[in-house]
PDB file of C-alpha atoms and ligand atoms in Angstrom:
ATOM      1  CA  UNK A   1      93.785 103.313  68.569  1.00 80.00           C
ATOM      2  CA  UNK A   2      95.290 105.887  70.992  1.00 93.00           C
ATOM      3  CA  UNK A   3      97.616 105.025  73.765  1.00 97.00           C
ATOM      4  CA  UNK A   4      96.006 104.649  77.263  1.00 98.00           C
ATOM      5  CA  UNK A   5      95.635 107.302  79.789  1.00 98.00           C
ATOM      6  CA  UNK A   6      97.742 106.535  82.855  1.00 98.00           C
ATOM      7  CA  UNK A   7      95.839 106.935  86.160  1.00 98.00           C
ATOM      8  CA  UNK A   8      98.148 106.674  89.029  1.00 98.00           C
ATOM      9  CA  UNK A   9      97.307 106.990  92.733  1.00 98.00           C
ATOM     10  CA  UNK A  10      99.797 107.310  95.628  1.00 98.00           C
ATOM     11  CA  UNK A  11      99.923 106.055  99.066  1.00 98.00           C
ATOM     12  CA  UNK A  12      96.940 105.097 101.312  1.00 98.00           C
ATOM     13  CA  UNK A  13      94.624 105.418  98.555  1.00 98.00           C
ATOM     14  CA  UNK A  14      94.077 101.591  98.660  1.00 98.00           C
ATOM     15  CA  UNK A  15      92.169 102.441 101.809  1.00 97.00           C
ATOM     16  CA  UNK A  16      89.803 104.617 100.095  1.00 97.00           C
ATOM     17  CA  UNK A  17      86.217 104.103 101.566  1.00 95.00           C
ATOM     18  CA  UNK A  18      87.506 103.194 104.934  1.00 96.00           C
ATOM     19  CA  UNK A  19      90.052 105.871 105.444  1.00 94.00           C
ATOM     20  CA  UNK A  20      88.759 109.217 106.727  1.00 94.00           C
ATOM     21  CA  UNK A  21      85.418 108.849 104.755  1.00 94.00           C
ATOM     22  CA  UNK A  22      84.347 112.361 105.969  1.00 94.00           C
ATOM     23  CA  UNK A  23      87.198 113.718 104.016  1.00 95.00           C
ATOM     24  CA  UNK A  24      87.622 111.299 100.987  1.00 95.00           C
ATOM     25  CA  UNK A  25      84.240 109.833 100.671  1.00 92.00           C
ATOM     26  CA  UNK A  26      82.789 106.352 100.882  1.00 94.00           C
ATOM     27  CA  UNK A  27      83.841 105.182  97.375  1.00 96.00           C
ATOM     28  CA  UNK A  28      86.490 102.642  97.219  1.00 97.00           C
ATOM     29  CA  UNK A  29      89.432 102.520  94.873  1.00 98.00           C
ATOM     30  CA  UNK A  30      87.645  99.849  92.779  1.00 98.00           C
ATOM     31  CA  UNK A  31      84.640 102.242  92.483  1.00 97.00           C
ATOM     32  CA  UNK A  32      87.215 104.904  91.415  1.00 98.00           C
ATOM     33  CA  UNK A  33      88.683 102.544  88.748  1.00 98.00           C
ATOM     34  CA  UNK A  34      85.178 101.624  87.383  1.00 98.00           C
ATOM     35  CA  UNK A  35      84.183 105.355  87.251  1.00 98.00           C
ATOM     36  CA  UNK A  36      87.432 106.218  85.309  1.00 98.00           C
ATOM     37  CA  UNK A  37      86.923 103.107  83.004  1.00 98.00           C
ATOM     38  CA  UNK A  38      83.363 104.186  82.130  1.00 98.00           C
ATOM     39  CA  UNK A  39      84.383 107.892  81.584  1.00 98.00           C
ATOM     40  CA  UNK A  40      87.287 106.979  79.316  1.00 98.00           C
ATOM     41  CA  UNK A  41      85.269 104.350  77.334  1.00 98.00           C
ATOM     42  CA  UNK A  42      82.463 107.049  76.746  1.00 98.00           C
ATOM     43  CA  UNK A  43      85.161 108.987  75.074  1.00 97.00           C
ATOM     44  CA  UNK A  44      86.449 106.135  73.109  1.00 97.00           C
ATOM     45  CA  UNK A  45      89.727 105.874  75.278  1.00 98.00           C
ATOM     46  CA  UNK A  46      91.270 103.322  77.523  1.00 98.00           C
ATOM     47  CA  UNK A  47      92.985 103.645  80.884  1.00 98.00           C
ATOM     48  CA  UNK A  48      95.771 101.989  82.755  1.00 98.00           C
ATOM     49  CA  UNK A  49      94.736 102.289  86.560  1.00 98.00           C
ATOM     50  CA  UNK A  50      97.261 101.800  89.270  1.00 98.00           C
ATOM     51  CA  UNK A  51      97.992 102.535  92.917  1.00 98.00           C
ATOM     52  CA  UNK A  52     101.013 102.098  95.127  1.00 98.00           C
ATOM     53  CA  UNK A  53     102.285 103.067  98.530  1.00 98.00           C
ATOM     54  CA  UNK A  54     105.748 103.205  97.162  1.00 98.00           C
ATOM     55  CA  UNK A  55     107.521 106.286  95.597  1.00 98.00           C
ATOM     56  CA  UNK A  56     109.825 104.181  93.502  1.00 98.00           C
ATOM     57  CA  UNK A  57     107.130 102.073  92.091  1.00 98.00           C
ATOM     58  CA  UNK A  58     105.154 105.435  91.178  1.00 98.00           C
ATOM     59  CA  UNK A  59     108.235 106.691  89.539  1.00 98.00           C
ATOM     60  CA  UNK A  60     108.692 103.489  87.530  1.00 98.00           C
ATOM     61  CA  UNK A  61     104.990 103.889  86.337  1.00 98.00           C
ATOM     62  CA  UNK A  62     105.488 107.537  85.542  1.00 98.00           C
ATOM     63  CA  UNK A  63     108.420 106.506  83.330  1.00 98.00           C
ATOM     64  CA  UNK A  64     106.547 103.835  81.631  1.00 98.00           C
ATOM     65  CA  UNK A  65     103.765 106.183  80.771  1.00 98.00           C
ATOM     66  CA  UNK A  66     106.422 108.408  79.035  1.00 95.00           C
ATOM     67  CA  UNK A  67     106.625 105.602  76.415  1.00 95.00           C
ATOM     68  CA  UNK A  68     103.285 103.873  76.619  1.00 98.00           C
ATOM     69  CA  UNK A  69     100.660 106.538  77.445  1.00 98.00           C
ATOM     70  CA  UNK A  70      98.920 109.425  75.786  1.00 98.00           C
ATOM     71  CA  UNK A  71      98.260 111.397  78.891  1.00 98.00           C
ATOM     72  CA  UNK A  72      98.340 110.978  82.858  1.00 98.00           C
ATOM     73  CA  UNK A  73      96.163 111.547  85.675  1.00 98.00           C
ATOM     74  CA  UNK A  74      98.042 111.412  88.890  1.00 98.00           C
ATOM     75  CA  UNK A  75      96.718 111.624  92.576  1.00 98.00           C
ATOM     76  CA  UNK A  76     100.140 111.809  94.393  1.00 98.00           C
ATOM     77  CA  UNK A  77      98.350 111.667  97.628  1.00 98.00           C
ATOM     78  CA  UNK A  78     100.912 112.740 100.458  1.00 98.00           C
ATOM     79  CA  UNK A  79     103.856 112.415  98.056  1.00 98.00           C
ATOM     80  CA  UNK A  80     102.611 115.444  96.245  1.00 98.00           C
ATOM     81  CA  UNK A  81     103.521 117.539  99.266  1.00 97.00           C
ATOM     82  CA  UNK A  82     106.943 116.065  99.680  1.00 98.00           C
ATOM     83  CA  UNK A  83     108.458 114.366  96.745  1.00 98.00           C
ATOM     84  CA  UNK A  84     111.017 116.123  94.527  1.00 98.00           C
ATOM     85  CA  UNK A  85     111.831 112.711  92.990  1.00 98.00           C
ATOM     86  CA  UNK A  86     108.102 112.410  91.649  1.00 98.00           C
ATOM     87  CA  UNK A  87     108.371 116.000  90.375  1.00 98.00           C
ATOM     88  CA  UNK A  88     111.551 115.114  88.570  1.00 98.00           C
ATOM     89  CA  UNK A  89     110.018 112.017  87.108  1.00 98.00           C
ATOM     90  CA  UNK A  90     107.004 114.035  85.801  1.00 98.00           C
ATOM     91  CA  UNK A  91     109.262 116.640  84.302  1.00 98.00           C
ATOM     92  CA  UNK A  92     110.620 114.212  82.007  1.00 97.00           C
ATOM     93  CA  UNK A  93     107.211 113.259  80.626  1.00 97.00           C
ATOM     94  CA  UNK A  94     106.216 115.032  77.477  1.00 96.00           C
ATOM     95  CA  UNK A  95     102.380 114.372  77.718  1.00 97.00           C
ATOM     96  CA  UNK A  96      99.472 116.165  79.371  1.00 98.00           C
ATOM     97  CA  UNK A  97      99.368 115.640  83.108  1.00 98.00           C
ATOM     98  CA  UNK A  98      96.332 116.202  85.266  1.00 98.00           C
ATOM     99  CA  UNK A  99      96.848 116.411  88.920  1.00 98.00           C
ATOM    100  CA  UNK A 100      93.816 115.071  90.808  1.00 98.00           C
ATOM    101  CA  UNK A 101      92.683 115.050  94.542  1.00 98.00           C
ATOM    102  CA  UNK A 102      89.548 113.741  96.065  1.00 97.00           C
ATOM    103  CA  UNK A 103      89.562 116.616  98.727  1.00 97.00           C
ATOM    104  CA  UNK A 104      90.374 120.288  98.123  1.00 96.00           C
ATOM    105  CA  UNK A 105      93.876 120.326  99.583  1.00 96.00           C
ATOM    106  CA  UNK A 106      93.947 124.363  99.473  1.00 93.00           C
ATOM    107  CA  UNK A 107      90.995 124.308 102.025  1.00 93.00           C
ATOM    108  CA  UNK A 108      92.909 122.005 104.570  1.00 95.00           C
ATOM    109  CA  UNK A 109      96.130 122.328 106.554  1.00 94.00           C
ATOM    110  CA  UNK A 110      98.640 124.691 105.436  1.00 95.00           C
ATOM    111  CA  UNK A 111     101.188 121.935 104.515  1.00 94.00           C
ATOM    112  CA  UNK A 112      98.676 120.692 101.890  1.00 96.00           C
ATOM    113  CA  UNK A 113      98.644 123.910 100.039  1.00 94.00           C
ATOM    114  CA  UNK A 114     101.769 123.265  98.193  1.00 95.00           C
ATOM    115  CA  UNK A 115     102.286 120.356  95.794  1.00 97.00           C
ATOM    116  CA  UNK A 116     105.484 119.724  93.914  1.00 98.00           C
ATOM    117  CA  UNK A 117     103.407 117.918  91.262  1.00 98.00           C
ATOM    118  CA  UNK A 118     101.534 121.116  90.427  1.00 97.00           C
ATOM    119  CA  UNK A 119     104.756 122.351  89.036  1.00 98.00           C
ATOM    120  CA  UNK A 120     104.610 119.825  86.211  1.00 98.00           C
ATOM    121  CA  UNK A 121     100.836 119.519  85.991  1.00 98.00           C
ATOM    122  CA  UNK A 122      99.011 120.936  82.976  1.00 98.00           C
ATOM    123  CA  UNK A 123      95.996 121.309  85.411  1.00 98.00           C
ATOM    124  CA  UNK A 124      94.446 120.484  88.672  1.00 98.00           C
ATOM    125  CA  UNK A 125      91.210 118.896  89.630  1.00 98.00           C
ATOM    126  CA  UNK A 126      90.458 118.828  93.308  1.00 98.00           C
ATOM    127  CA  UNK A 127      87.628 118.713  95.828  1.00 97.00           C
ATOM    128  CA  UNK A 128      84.874 116.617  94.008  1.00 97.00           C
ATOM    129  CA  UNK A 129      85.498 113.237  95.894  1.00 96.00           C
ATOM    130  CA  UNK A 130      85.605 110.291  93.245  1.00 97.00           C
ATOM    131  CA  UNK A 131      84.157 112.460  90.650  1.00 97.00           C
ATOM    132  CA  UNK A 132      87.436 114.314  90.572  1.00 98.00           C
ATOM    133  CA  UNK A 133      89.064 111.401  88.853  1.00 98.00           C
ATOM    134  CA  UNK A 134      86.475 111.226  86.351  1.00 98.00           C
ATOM    135  CA  UNK A 135      86.718 114.872  85.626  1.00 98.00           C
ATOM    136  CA  UNK A 136      90.438 114.473  85.313  1.00 98.00           C
ATOM    137  CA  UNK A 137      90.308 111.584  83.012  1.00 98.00           C
ATOM    138  CA  UNK A 138      87.935 113.799  80.819  1.00 98.00           C
ATOM    139  CA  UNK A 139      90.332 116.608  80.900  1.00 98.00           C
ATOM    140  CA  UNK A 140      93.320 114.378  80.050  1.00 98.00           C
ATOM    141  CA  UNK A 141      91.270 112.771  77.125  1.00 98.00           C
ATOM    142  CA  UNK A 142      90.558 116.282  75.928  1.00 97.00           C
ATOM    143  CA  UNK A 143      94.165 117.211  75.945  1.00 97.00           C
ATOM    144  CA  UNK A 144      95.524 114.149  74.110  1.00 96.00           C
ATOM    145  CA  UNK A 145      94.705 111.776  71.181  1.00 89.00           C
TER     146      UNK A 145
HETATM  147  C1  DQA B   1      94.865 113.749  98.564  1.00 93.68           C
HETATM  148  C2  DQA B   1      95.106 115.017  99.317  1.00 93.68           C
HETATM  149  C3  DQA B   1      96.374 114.870 100.153  1.00 93.68           C
HETATM  150  O1  DQA B   1      96.803 116.044 100.810  1.00 93.68           O
HETATM  151  C4  DQA B   1      96.463 113.650 101.034  1.00 93.68           C
HETATM  152  O2  DQA B   1      97.696 113.460 101.642  1.00 93.68           O
HETATM  153  C5  DQA B   1      95.970 112.475 100.279  1.00 93.68           C
HETATM  154  C6  DQA B   1      94.777 112.401  99.429  1.00 93.68           C
HETATM  155  C7  DQA B   1      93.369 113.805  97.954  1.00 93.68           C
HETATM  156  O3  DQA B   1      93.233 112.841  97.113  1.00 93.68           O
HETATM  157  O4  DQA B   1      92.402 114.628  98.555  1.00 93.68           O
HETATM  158  O5  DQA B   1      96.422 111.329 100.752  1.00 93.68           O
HETATM  159  O6  DQA B   1      95.583 113.604  97.674  1.00 93.68           O
END
C-alpha cells in the first residue's frame, strides 16, 4: 500500500462555493474533497485532504508530508504569491509536488502571475475549477508510487 497523496489548500478556500463563485466556481471544499478521493481511489491511491487559513499550519503539514506522503498537491491560495516560508518548506520535500489553482492566475491581476510555490513545484494545474484538483491528484499519482 503506497503512502497517501497529501492535498493541501490554503487560506480562504474553506469558503469555496460562496467566495467569488464567478471566479472559483460553485463547488464547495467538501465537493472538492469527494472529487479528489474518487480520483485517487480509481487510481488505487489514498489522500490526506486538509485546508488551513494559517501559514504555520500549512508548513507543519508540508513537513508531515515529507515523512508520511508519497506526493503532494498544494493550492497555496494567496500565500503562493507571498510566502517564502512555504517555498522553503516545500524545498525540503523530496516528493513530486503539483501546484494547483482553481482559476488561471496567469490570466488575472499581475500580482497573481508569480507564485513562489512554482519554484518548488514539479508542475502546475490551473484554470479548471474543481477539476484542477482531480487533474492534479492524477498527475501526482502518476509521478509517485
Ligand atoms: C487561487 C488563486 C490565487 O491567486 C488566490 O489568491 C486564491 C485561489 C486559485 O485556486 O485560483 O485564493 O489559488
